[in-house]
Coordinates of C-alpha atoms in Angstrom, one line a residue:
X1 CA 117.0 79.3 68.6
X2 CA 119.7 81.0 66.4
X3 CA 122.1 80.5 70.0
X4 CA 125.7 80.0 68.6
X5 CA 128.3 77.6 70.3
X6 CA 130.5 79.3 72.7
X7 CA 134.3 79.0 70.6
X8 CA 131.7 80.4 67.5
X9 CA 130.5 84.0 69.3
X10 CA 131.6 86.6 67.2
X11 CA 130.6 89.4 69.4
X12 CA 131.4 92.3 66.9
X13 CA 129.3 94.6 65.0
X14 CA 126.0 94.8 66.5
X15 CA 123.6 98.1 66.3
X16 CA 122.1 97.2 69.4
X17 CA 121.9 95.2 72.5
X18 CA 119.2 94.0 74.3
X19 CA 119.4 92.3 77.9
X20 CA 116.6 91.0 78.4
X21 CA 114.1 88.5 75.9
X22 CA 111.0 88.7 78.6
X23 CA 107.8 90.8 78.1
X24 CA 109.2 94.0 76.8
X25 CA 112.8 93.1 75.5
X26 CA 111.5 90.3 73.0
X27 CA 108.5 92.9 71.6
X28 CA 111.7 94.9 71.0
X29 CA 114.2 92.6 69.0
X30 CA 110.9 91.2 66.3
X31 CA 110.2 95.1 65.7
X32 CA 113.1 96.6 65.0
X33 CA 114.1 93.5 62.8
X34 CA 110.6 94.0 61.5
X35 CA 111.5 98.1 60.4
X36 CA 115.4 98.0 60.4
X37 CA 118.6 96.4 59.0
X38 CA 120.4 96.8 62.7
X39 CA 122.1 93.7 64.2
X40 CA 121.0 92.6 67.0
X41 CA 122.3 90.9 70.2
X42 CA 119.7 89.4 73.0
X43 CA 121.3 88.8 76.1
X44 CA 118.6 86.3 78.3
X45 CA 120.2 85.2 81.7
X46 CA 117.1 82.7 82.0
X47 CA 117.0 79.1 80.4
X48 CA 115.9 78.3 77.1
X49 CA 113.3 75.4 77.3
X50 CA 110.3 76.9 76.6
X51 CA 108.0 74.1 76.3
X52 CA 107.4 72.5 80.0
X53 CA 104.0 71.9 80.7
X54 CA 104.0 74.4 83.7
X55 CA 105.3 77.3 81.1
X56 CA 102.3 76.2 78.4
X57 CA 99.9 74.4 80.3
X58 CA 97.8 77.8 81.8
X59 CA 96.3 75.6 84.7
X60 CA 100.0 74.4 85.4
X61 CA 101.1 78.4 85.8
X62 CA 101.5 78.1 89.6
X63 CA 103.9 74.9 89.5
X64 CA 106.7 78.1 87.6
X65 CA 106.4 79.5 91.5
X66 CA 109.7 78.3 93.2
X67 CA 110.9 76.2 90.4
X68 CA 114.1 76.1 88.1
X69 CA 111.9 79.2 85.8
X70 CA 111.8 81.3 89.1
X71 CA 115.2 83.4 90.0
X72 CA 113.2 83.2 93.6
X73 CA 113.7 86.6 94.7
X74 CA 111.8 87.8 97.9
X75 CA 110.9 91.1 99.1
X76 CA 112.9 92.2 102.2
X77 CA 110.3 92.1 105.5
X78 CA 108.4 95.2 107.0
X79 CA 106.5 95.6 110.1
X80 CA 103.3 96.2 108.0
X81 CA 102.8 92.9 106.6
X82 CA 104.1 91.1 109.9
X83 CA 108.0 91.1 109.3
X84 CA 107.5 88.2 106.9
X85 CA 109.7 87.8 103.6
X86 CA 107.1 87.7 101.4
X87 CA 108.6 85.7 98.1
X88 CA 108.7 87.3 95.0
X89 CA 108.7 85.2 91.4
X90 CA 110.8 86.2 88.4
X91 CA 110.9 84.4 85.4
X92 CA 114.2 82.3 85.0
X93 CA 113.8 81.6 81.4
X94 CA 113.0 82.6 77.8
X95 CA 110.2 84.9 77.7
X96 CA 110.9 86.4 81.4
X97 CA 108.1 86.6 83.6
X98 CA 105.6 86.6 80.9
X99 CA 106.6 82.9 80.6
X100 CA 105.5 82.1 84.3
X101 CA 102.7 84.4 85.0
X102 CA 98.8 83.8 85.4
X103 CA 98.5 84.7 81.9
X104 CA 95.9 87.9 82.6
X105 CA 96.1 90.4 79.9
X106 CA 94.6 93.5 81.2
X107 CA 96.0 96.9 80.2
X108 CA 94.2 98.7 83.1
X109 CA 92.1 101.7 83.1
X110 CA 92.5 104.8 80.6
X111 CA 93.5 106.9 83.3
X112 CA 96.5 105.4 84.0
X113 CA 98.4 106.5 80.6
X114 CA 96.7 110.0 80.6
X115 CA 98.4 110.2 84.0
X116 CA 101.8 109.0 82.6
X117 CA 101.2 112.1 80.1
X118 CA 100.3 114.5 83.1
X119 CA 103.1 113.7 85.1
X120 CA 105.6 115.4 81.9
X121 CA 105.6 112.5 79.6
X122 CA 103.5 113.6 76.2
X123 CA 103.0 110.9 73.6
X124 CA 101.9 108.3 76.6
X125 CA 98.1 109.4 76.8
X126 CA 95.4 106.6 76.5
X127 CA 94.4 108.0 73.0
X128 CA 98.6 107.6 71.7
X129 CA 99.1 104.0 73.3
X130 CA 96.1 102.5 71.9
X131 CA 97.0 101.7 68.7
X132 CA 100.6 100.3 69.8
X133 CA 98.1 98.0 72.4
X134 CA 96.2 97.2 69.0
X135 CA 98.9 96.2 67.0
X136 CA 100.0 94.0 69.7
X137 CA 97.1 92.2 69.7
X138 CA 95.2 89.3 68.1
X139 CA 91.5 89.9 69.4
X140 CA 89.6 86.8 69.5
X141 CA 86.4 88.6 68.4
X142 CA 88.5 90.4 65.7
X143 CA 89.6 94.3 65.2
X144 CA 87.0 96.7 67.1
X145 CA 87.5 100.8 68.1
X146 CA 89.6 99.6 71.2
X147 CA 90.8 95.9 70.5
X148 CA 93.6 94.9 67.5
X149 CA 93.7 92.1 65.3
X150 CA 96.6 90.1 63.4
X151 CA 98.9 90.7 66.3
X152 CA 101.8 88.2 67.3
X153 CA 99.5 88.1 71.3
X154 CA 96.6 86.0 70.9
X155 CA 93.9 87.2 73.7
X156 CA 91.0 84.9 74.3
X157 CA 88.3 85.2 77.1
X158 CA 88.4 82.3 79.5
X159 CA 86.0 79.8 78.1
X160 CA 84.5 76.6 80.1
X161 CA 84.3 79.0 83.1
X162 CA 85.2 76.6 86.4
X163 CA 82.0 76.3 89.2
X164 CA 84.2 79.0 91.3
X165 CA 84.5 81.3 88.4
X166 CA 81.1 81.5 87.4
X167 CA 80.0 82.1 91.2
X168 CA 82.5 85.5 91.4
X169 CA 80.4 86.5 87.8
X170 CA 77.1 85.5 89.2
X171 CA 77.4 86.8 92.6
X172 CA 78.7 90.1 91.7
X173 CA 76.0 90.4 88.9
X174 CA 73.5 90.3 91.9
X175 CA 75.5 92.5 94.1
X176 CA 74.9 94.8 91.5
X177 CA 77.9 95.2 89.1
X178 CA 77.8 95.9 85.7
X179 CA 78.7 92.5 83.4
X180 CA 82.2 93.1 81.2
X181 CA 82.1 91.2 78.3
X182 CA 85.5 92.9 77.4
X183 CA 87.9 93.1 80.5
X184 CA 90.0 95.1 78.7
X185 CA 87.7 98.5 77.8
X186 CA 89.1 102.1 78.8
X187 CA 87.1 102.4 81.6
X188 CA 86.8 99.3 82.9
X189 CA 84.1 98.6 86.1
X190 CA 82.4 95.8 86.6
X191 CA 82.3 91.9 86.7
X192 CA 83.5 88.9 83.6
X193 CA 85.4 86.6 82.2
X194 CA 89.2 87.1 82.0
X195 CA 91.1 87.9 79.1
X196 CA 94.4 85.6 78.2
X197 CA 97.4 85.7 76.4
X198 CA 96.3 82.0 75.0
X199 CA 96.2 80.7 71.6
X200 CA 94.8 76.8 71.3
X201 CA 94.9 76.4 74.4
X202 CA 98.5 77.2 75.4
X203 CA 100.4 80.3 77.0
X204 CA 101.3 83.2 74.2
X205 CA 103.6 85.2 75.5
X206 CA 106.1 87.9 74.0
X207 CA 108.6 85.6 73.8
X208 CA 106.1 82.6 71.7
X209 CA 104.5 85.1 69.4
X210 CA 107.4 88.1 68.8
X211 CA 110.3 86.5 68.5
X212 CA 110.6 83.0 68.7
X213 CA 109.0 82.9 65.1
X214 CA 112.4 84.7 64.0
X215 CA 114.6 83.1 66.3
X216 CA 117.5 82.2 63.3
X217 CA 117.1 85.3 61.8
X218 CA 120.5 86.3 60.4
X219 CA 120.8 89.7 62.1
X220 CA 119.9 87.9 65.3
X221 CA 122.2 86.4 67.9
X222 CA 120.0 85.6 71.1
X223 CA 122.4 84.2 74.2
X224 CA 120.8 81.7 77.0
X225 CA 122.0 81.8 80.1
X226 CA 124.1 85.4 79.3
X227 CA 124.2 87.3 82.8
X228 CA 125.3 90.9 82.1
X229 CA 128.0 92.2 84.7
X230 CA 127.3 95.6 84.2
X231 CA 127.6 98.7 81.0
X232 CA 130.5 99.8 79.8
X233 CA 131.2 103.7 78.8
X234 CA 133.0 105.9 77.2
X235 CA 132.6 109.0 79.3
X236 CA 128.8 109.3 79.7
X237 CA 127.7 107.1 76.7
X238 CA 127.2 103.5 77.0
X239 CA 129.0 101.6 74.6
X240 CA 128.0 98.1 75.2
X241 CA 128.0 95.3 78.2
X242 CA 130.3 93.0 80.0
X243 CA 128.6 89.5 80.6
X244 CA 129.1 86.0 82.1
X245 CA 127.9 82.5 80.1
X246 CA 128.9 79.7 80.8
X247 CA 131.8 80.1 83.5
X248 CA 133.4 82.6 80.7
X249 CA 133.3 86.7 80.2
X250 CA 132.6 88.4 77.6
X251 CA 132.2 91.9 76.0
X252 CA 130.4 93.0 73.4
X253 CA 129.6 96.8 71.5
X254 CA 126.7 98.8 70.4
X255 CA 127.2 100.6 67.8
X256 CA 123.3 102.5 68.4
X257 CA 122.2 101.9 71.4
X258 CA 121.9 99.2 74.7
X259 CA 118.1 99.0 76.1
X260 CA 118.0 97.4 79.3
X261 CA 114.7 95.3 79.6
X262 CA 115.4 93.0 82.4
X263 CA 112.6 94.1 84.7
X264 CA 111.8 96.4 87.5
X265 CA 114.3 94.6 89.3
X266 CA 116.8 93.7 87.8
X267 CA 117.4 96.9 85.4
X268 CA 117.9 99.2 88.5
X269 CA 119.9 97.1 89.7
X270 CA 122.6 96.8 86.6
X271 CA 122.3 100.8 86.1
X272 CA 123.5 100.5 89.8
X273 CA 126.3 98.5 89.7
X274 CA 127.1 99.9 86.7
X275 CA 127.7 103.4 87.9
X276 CA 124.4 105.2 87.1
X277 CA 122.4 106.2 90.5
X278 CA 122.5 107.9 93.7
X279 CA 126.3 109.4 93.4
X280 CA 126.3 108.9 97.1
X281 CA 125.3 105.2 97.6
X282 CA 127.3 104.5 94.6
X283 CA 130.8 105.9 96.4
X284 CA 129.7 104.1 99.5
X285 CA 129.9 100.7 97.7
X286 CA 133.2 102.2 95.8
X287 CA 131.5 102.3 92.3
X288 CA 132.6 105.2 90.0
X289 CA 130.2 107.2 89.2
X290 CA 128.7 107.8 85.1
X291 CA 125.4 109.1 86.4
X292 CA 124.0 110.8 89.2
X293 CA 120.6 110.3 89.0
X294 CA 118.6 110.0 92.6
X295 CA 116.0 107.9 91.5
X296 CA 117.3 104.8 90.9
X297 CA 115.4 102.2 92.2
X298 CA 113.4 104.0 94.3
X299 CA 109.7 104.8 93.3
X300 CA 109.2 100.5 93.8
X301 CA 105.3 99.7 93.7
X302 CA 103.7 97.0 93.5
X303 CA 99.9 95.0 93.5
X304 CA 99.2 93.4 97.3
X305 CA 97.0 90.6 96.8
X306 CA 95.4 89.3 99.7
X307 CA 95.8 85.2 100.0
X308 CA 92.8 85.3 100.7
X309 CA 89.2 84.6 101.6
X310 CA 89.0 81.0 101.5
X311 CA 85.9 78.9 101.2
X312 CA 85.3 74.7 101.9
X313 CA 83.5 73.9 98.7
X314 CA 79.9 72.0 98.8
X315 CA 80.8 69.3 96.7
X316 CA 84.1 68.1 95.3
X317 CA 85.2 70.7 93.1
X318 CA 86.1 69.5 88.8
X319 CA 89.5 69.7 87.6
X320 CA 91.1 73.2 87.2
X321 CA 90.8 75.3 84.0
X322 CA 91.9 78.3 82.3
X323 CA 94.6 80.3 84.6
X324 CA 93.1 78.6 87.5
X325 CA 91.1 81.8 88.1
X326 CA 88.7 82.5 85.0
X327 CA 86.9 85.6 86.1
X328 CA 87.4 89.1 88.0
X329 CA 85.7 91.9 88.3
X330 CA 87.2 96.1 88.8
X331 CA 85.2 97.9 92.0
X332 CA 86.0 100.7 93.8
X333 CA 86.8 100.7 97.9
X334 CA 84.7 104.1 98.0
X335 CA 82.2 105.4 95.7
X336 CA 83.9 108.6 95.4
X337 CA 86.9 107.2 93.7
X338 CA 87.0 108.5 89.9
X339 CA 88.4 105.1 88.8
X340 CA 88.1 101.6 90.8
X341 CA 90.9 100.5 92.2
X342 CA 90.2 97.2 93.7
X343 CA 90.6 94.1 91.1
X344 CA 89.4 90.7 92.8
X345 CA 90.1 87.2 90.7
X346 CA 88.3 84.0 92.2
X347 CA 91.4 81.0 92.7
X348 CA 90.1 77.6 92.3
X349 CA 92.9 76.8 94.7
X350 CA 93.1 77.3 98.6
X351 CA 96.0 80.0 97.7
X352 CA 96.4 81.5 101.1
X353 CA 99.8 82.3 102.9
X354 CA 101.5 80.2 105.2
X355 CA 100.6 82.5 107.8
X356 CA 96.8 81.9 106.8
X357 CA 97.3 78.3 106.1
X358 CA 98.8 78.0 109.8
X359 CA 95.7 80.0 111.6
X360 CA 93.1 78.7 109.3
X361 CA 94.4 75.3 107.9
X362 CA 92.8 74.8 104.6
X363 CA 90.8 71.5 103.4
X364 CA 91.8 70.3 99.8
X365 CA 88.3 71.0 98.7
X366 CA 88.4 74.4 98.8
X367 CA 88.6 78.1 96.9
X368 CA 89.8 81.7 97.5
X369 CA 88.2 85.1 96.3
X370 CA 91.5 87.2 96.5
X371 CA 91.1 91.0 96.3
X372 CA 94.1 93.0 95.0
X373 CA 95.2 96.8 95.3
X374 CA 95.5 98.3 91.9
X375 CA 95.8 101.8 93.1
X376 CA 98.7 101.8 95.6
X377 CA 99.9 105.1 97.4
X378 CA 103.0 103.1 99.3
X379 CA 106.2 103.4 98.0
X380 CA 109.1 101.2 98.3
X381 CA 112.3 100.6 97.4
X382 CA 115.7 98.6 95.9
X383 CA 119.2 99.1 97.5
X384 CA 122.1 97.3 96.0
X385 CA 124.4 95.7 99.1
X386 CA 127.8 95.6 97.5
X387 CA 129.8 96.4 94.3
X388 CA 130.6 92.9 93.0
X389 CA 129.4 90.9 90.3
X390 CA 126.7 88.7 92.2
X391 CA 125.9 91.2 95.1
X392 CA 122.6 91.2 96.3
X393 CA 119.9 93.6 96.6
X394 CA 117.5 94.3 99.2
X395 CA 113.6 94.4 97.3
X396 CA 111.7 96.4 99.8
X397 CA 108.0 97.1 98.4
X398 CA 106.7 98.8 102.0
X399 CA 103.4 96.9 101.3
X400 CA 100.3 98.6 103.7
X401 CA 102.7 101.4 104.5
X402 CA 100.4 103.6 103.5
X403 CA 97.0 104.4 105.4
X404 CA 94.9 104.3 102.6
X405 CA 96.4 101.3 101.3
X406 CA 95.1 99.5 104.2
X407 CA 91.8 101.4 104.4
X408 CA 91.2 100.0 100.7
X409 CA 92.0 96.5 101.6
X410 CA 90.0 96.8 104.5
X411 CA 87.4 97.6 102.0
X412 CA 88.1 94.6 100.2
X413 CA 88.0 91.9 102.6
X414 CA 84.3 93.5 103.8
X415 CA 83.5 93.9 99.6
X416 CA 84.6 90.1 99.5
X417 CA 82.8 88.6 102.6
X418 CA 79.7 90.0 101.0
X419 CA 80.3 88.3 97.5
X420 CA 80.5 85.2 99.1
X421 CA 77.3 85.7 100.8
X422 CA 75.5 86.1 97.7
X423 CA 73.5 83.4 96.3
X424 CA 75.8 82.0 93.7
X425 CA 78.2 81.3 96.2
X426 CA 76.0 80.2 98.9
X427 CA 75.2 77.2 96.6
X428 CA 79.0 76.1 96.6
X429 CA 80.3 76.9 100.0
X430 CA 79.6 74.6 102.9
X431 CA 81.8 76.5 105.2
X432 CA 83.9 79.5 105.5
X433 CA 87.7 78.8 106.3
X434 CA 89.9 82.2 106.2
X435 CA 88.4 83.8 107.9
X436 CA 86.0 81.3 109.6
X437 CA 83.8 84.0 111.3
X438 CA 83.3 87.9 110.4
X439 CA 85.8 89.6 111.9
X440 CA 86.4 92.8 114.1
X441 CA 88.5 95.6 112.3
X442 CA 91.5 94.9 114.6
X443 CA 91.0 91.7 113.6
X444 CA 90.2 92.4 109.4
X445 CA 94.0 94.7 109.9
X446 CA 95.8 91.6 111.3
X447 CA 94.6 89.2 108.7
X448 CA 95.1 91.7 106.0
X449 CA 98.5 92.0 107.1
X450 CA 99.1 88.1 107.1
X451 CA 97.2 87.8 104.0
X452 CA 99.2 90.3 101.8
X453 CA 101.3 88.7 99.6
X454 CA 102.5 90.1 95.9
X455 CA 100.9 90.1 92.4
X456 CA 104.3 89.9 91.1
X457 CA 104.0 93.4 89.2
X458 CA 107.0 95.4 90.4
X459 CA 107.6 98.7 88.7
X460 CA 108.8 101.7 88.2
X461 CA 112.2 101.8 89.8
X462 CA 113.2 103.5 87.2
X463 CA 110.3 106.2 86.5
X464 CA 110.0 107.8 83.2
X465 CA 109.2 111.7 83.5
X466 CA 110.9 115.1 84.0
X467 CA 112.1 115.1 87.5
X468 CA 114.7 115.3 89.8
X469 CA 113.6 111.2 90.8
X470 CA 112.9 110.5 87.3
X471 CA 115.5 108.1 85.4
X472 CA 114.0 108.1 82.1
X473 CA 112.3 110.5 80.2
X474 CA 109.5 110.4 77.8
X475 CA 111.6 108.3 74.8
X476 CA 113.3 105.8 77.5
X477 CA 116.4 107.9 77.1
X478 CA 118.6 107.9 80.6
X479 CA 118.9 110.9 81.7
X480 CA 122.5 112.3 81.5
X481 CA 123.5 109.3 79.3
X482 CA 124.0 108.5 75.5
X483 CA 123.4 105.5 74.2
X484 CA 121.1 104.0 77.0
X485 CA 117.3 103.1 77.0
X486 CA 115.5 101.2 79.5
X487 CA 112.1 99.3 78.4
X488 CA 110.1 97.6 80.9
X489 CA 107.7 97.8 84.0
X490 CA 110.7 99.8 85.5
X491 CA 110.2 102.9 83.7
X492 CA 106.1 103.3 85.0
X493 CA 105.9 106.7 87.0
X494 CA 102.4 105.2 88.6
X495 CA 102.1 101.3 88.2
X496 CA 98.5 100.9 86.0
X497 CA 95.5 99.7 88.1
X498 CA 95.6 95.8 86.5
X499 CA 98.3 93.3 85.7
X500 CA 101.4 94.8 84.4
X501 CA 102.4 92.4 81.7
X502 CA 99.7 94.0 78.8
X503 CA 101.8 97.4 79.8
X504 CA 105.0 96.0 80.0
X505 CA 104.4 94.7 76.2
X506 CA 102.9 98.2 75.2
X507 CA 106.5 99.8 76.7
X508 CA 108.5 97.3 74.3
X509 CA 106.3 98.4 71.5
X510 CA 106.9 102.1 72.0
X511 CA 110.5 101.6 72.6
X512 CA 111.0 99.8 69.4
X513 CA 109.0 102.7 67.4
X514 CA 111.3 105.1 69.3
X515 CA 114.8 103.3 68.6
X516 CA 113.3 102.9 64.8
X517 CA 113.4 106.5 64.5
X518 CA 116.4 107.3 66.3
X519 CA 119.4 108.8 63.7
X520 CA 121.8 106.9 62.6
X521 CA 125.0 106.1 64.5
X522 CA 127.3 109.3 64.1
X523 CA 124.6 111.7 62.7
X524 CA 124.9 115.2 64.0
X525 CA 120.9 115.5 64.4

C-alpha cells in the first residue's frame, strides 16, 4: 500500500498533505497525481485492512456498526429524541466511512447544488457539478445526458430485489408513485431500485476505485494509523501537520497546500484545536488563536432516520441481498413542497432502536420500512471540551428540534403505515410489530422520538459560502488562512436531500480540479 516502515519516513518535501483517505480525501490524492507532478502525503488515522467481509460483502455492511472499522462516536443526548445518546458510526479504516456505509449512491435532487450556488458559492450549480459527478462514475447502463461512464465508482442498480424490496416498489407503484428506473435523475420523485457503489458484487468505494489502484505510486506516501495532532503555521498560513503513529510524533511540510478531509467531524474539530474558530471558545480552552472564524463546527445537520415501522413477515423471509435494503422511493410530507423531502428505504432486518426493540420486542422474522428526513431545518452543533491532544468533543445534531422536522416525520410514519397496507405488503406481513396498532399523534410524536436514530450523514460544520458563519468559501479556501482547504461533507451550507457519500465524492473531485489549478508555490498571482 506504498506505507513505509517507521525508521524509513522521510517526511520532507511534499507539495501537499492530505488527512484523510475516506470518501473525499482519496478522490483527491488519484486526481491530482492524475494532472500534477506534486508529492503527496496521505495521512489515514483508520486501519489498513481493507478486505473483511463486512467492508466488501454489501449484505455484511451492518456488522462495520460498532466494530474495530467504527471510531464509535455518538451524538451527545437532547430532550427531543428522549435524552438518549444516539450512536454515531465513523469509518475506522482505509476508505473512511465510505468503507462502512450501506453503499447507496444517491447525489440528491438538483436543487440542492443550485442552492449551494444561491447561498454565494458560483461554480456549484447542478449544471457545473454534473460533469465532475459524471467523471466519477462508471454507469452500469453506460454514458447518458446525466450519468458518466469509465469512472473509478462502479454504480449498479440492486439486482435480485429481496421479497421486502419488491413490496416497498410494488406497494408504492399502487399508492400511486411514479417508478424510477434511475435513482439518481435531477429531479428525483418516485419509487425503485437502489443505486450502489458495487462492482462484481463487492463494495466500490473511493478508496477501492481512486486510489488503491495507485497505492505505490512514487510520489505517494499514504500513512495507516497516522492521527494528526493539529496544523502548524507560520503566521496565518498553514505550513503542514503534527501527527502521532505508532506511539511516535512526527511533523511534516506542505510546500502547496494541507486539505483537511477527515469528515464533518473530525475536520472541525482539528481546525479547532488547531487554533482556527470561535476566538472566544478557543481562549477558554487556552488555544492561541490563527483564525477567528464563528462558524466552526456549528451549522451540524444531519438525516434522522426513523428505526422504524417494523413488520412480522408471513413466511420465513430468504437470505439477505444487496445493501440489505434494495429499493427506496423520494415523496414529499406535503404536496406543496417544490422538491420531496422524505426518502424511505425498506430493511430486510428488524432495525429498530433499543428503545423500540424494548416497547415492541421484535421476532427474528421480521422487516422495517424506515422513513428518513432529507430536508432538515434543525441545526446542531460540535464543541471541542479541552485543548489536548485526545480531548473530546461533544456531537450535538438537535435532531426534531425543529417543528417542521417533526411535522415531516409525522408525515412519514402516516405515509409509511399506508405503504404497508397496500397490497404488496399485505401479502408478506402477518402482523404489525412497531407500532402494533395505529397510533394517536401524541403517541406517532413519542415513537418518532424513540425511533430517531442517524443516517450517518453529518455535514457542514464547516459551511462553504460568504458569511460571517461560513468557514470556507466557494474554492475550499479557509477563510483568513493560506495554505488551507477543507474537502468533505463538512463544507455543505445545506446537507443534500439523499445520502451524502455521492456528494462527499463530487466535493473531492472539485477540490482536486481546484488545487490543480492553484499557482505554483511562491507565485505572486
Amino acid at each position: 500500500m506504498g506505507v513505509p516502515d517507521e525508521e524509513d519516513l522521510d517526511l520532507r518535501g511534499f507539495d501537499f498533505i492530505v488527512v484523510g483517505a475516506g470518501s473525499a480525501g482519496s478522490v483527491i490524492a488519484r486526481r491530482l497525481l492524475d494532472s500534477t507532478d506534486a508529492r503527496m502525503l496521505v495521512l489515514e488515522a483508520g486501519g489498513a485492512q481493507d478486505d473483511a467481509a463486512s467492508i466488501v460483502n454489501p449484505p455484511q455492511w451492518v456488522e462495520n456498526l460498532g466494530s474495530r472499522y467504527d471510531w464509535n462516536y455518538q451524538y451527545a443526548p437532547a430532550p427531543h429524541t428522549g435524552n438518549r445518546t444516539i450512536p454515531l458510526a465513523r469509518g475506522k479504516v482505509v476508505g473512511g466511512s465510505g468503507s462502512i456505509n450501506a453503499l447507496v449512491w444517491a447525489r440528491g435532487n438538483r436543487a440542492d447544488y443550485d442552492g449551494w450556488a444561491a447561498a454565494g458559492n458560483p461554480g456549484w450549480e447542478y449544471e457545473s457539478v454534473l460533469p465532475l459527478f459524471q467523471q466519477a462514475e462508471d454507469w452500469e447502463d453506460g454514458a447518458n445526458e446525466y450519468r458518466g461512464a469509465g469512472g473509478p465508482i462502479r454504480v449498479e442498480r440492486a439486482k435480485d430485489l429481496h421479497p421486502v424490496a419488491q413490496a416497498l416498489i410494488d406497494s408504492g407503484l399502487s399508492y400511486g408513485m411514479p417508478y424510477l428506473d434511475d435513482m439518481n435523475v435531477p429531479d428525483p420523485l418516485g419509487v425503485g431500485p437502489v443505486s450502489m457503489n458495487v462492482r462484481d458484487g463487492q463494495r466500490c468505494s473511493s478508496w477501492r476505485g481512486y486510489l488503491k489502484p495507485v497505492a505505490d505510486h512514487p510520489r505517494l506516501t499514504l500513512l495507516t494509523g497516522a492521527h494528526v495532532h493539529r496544523l502548524t503555521f507560520a503566521g496565518s498560513r498553514c505550513t503542514g501537520v503534527e501527527f502521532e503513529r505508532a506511539g511516535r510524533g512526527y511533523r511534516a511540510g506542505a510546500a502547496s497546500e494541507v486539505v483537511l478531509a477527515a469528515g464533518a467531524i473530525d475536520t472541525p474539530r482539528l481546525l479547532l484545536r488547531s487554533g482556527v474558530g470561535p476566538a472566544g471558545d478557543l481562549r477558554r480552552l487556552g488555544i492561541d488563536v490563527v483564525g477567528d472564524l464563528a462558524g466552526v463546527g456549528q451549522n451540524l445537520q444531519d438525516h434522522p432516520i426513523l428505526a422504524g415501522l417494523c413488520f412480522e413477515a408471513e413466511e420465513a423471509l430468504p437470505a439477505f441481498n444487496n445493501n440489505l435494503e434494495g429499493s427506496t422511493f423520494f415523496w414529499k410530507s406535503r404536496s406543496d413542497l417544490p422538491v420531496a423531502d422524505l426518502m424511505f428505504v425498506s430493511v430486510q432486518i428488524p432495525y429498530v432502536s433499543p428503545e423500540i426493540a424494548q416497547e415492541f420486542p421484535p421476532p427474528p422474522n421480521s422487516f422495517v420500512i424506515a422513513p428518513g428526513l432529507m430536508r432538515v431545518e434543525s441545526r446542531g452543533q460540535i464543541r471541542l471540551l479541552g485543548a489536548g491532544a485526545d480531548a473530546p468533543v461533544e456531537i450535538q445534531p438537535n435532531f426534531l428540534a425543529e417543528r417542521q422536522d417533526v411535522d415531516a416525520l409525522l408525515a412519514g410514519i402516516e405515509l409509511g403505515l399506508d405503504i404497508a397496507s397496500q397490497p404488496a405488503y399485505r401479502k408478506i406481513i402477518r402482523n404489525w410489530v412497531a407500532p402494533s396498532r395505529p397510533m394517536t399523534r401524541d403517541q406517532a410524536v413519542s415513537f418518532l422520538r424513540k425511533s430517531c436514530l442517524t443516517y450517518f450523514h453529518s455535514a457542514g460544520t464547516c459551511a462553504m459560502g460568504p458569511g460571517p458563519e461560513a468557514v470556507v468559501d466557494a474554492r475550499l479556501r479557509v477563510h483568513g488562512v493560506e495554505g488551507l482547504r477543507v474537502a468533505d461533507a463538512s463544507v455543505m451550507p445545506s446537507i443534500t436531500s439523499a445520502n451524502t457519500y455521492a456528494p462527499s465524492v463530487l466535493i473531492g473531485e472539485a477540490a482536486a480540479r481546484f488545487l490543480a489549478a492553484r499557482p505554483p508555490a511562491g507565485s505572486s498571482t
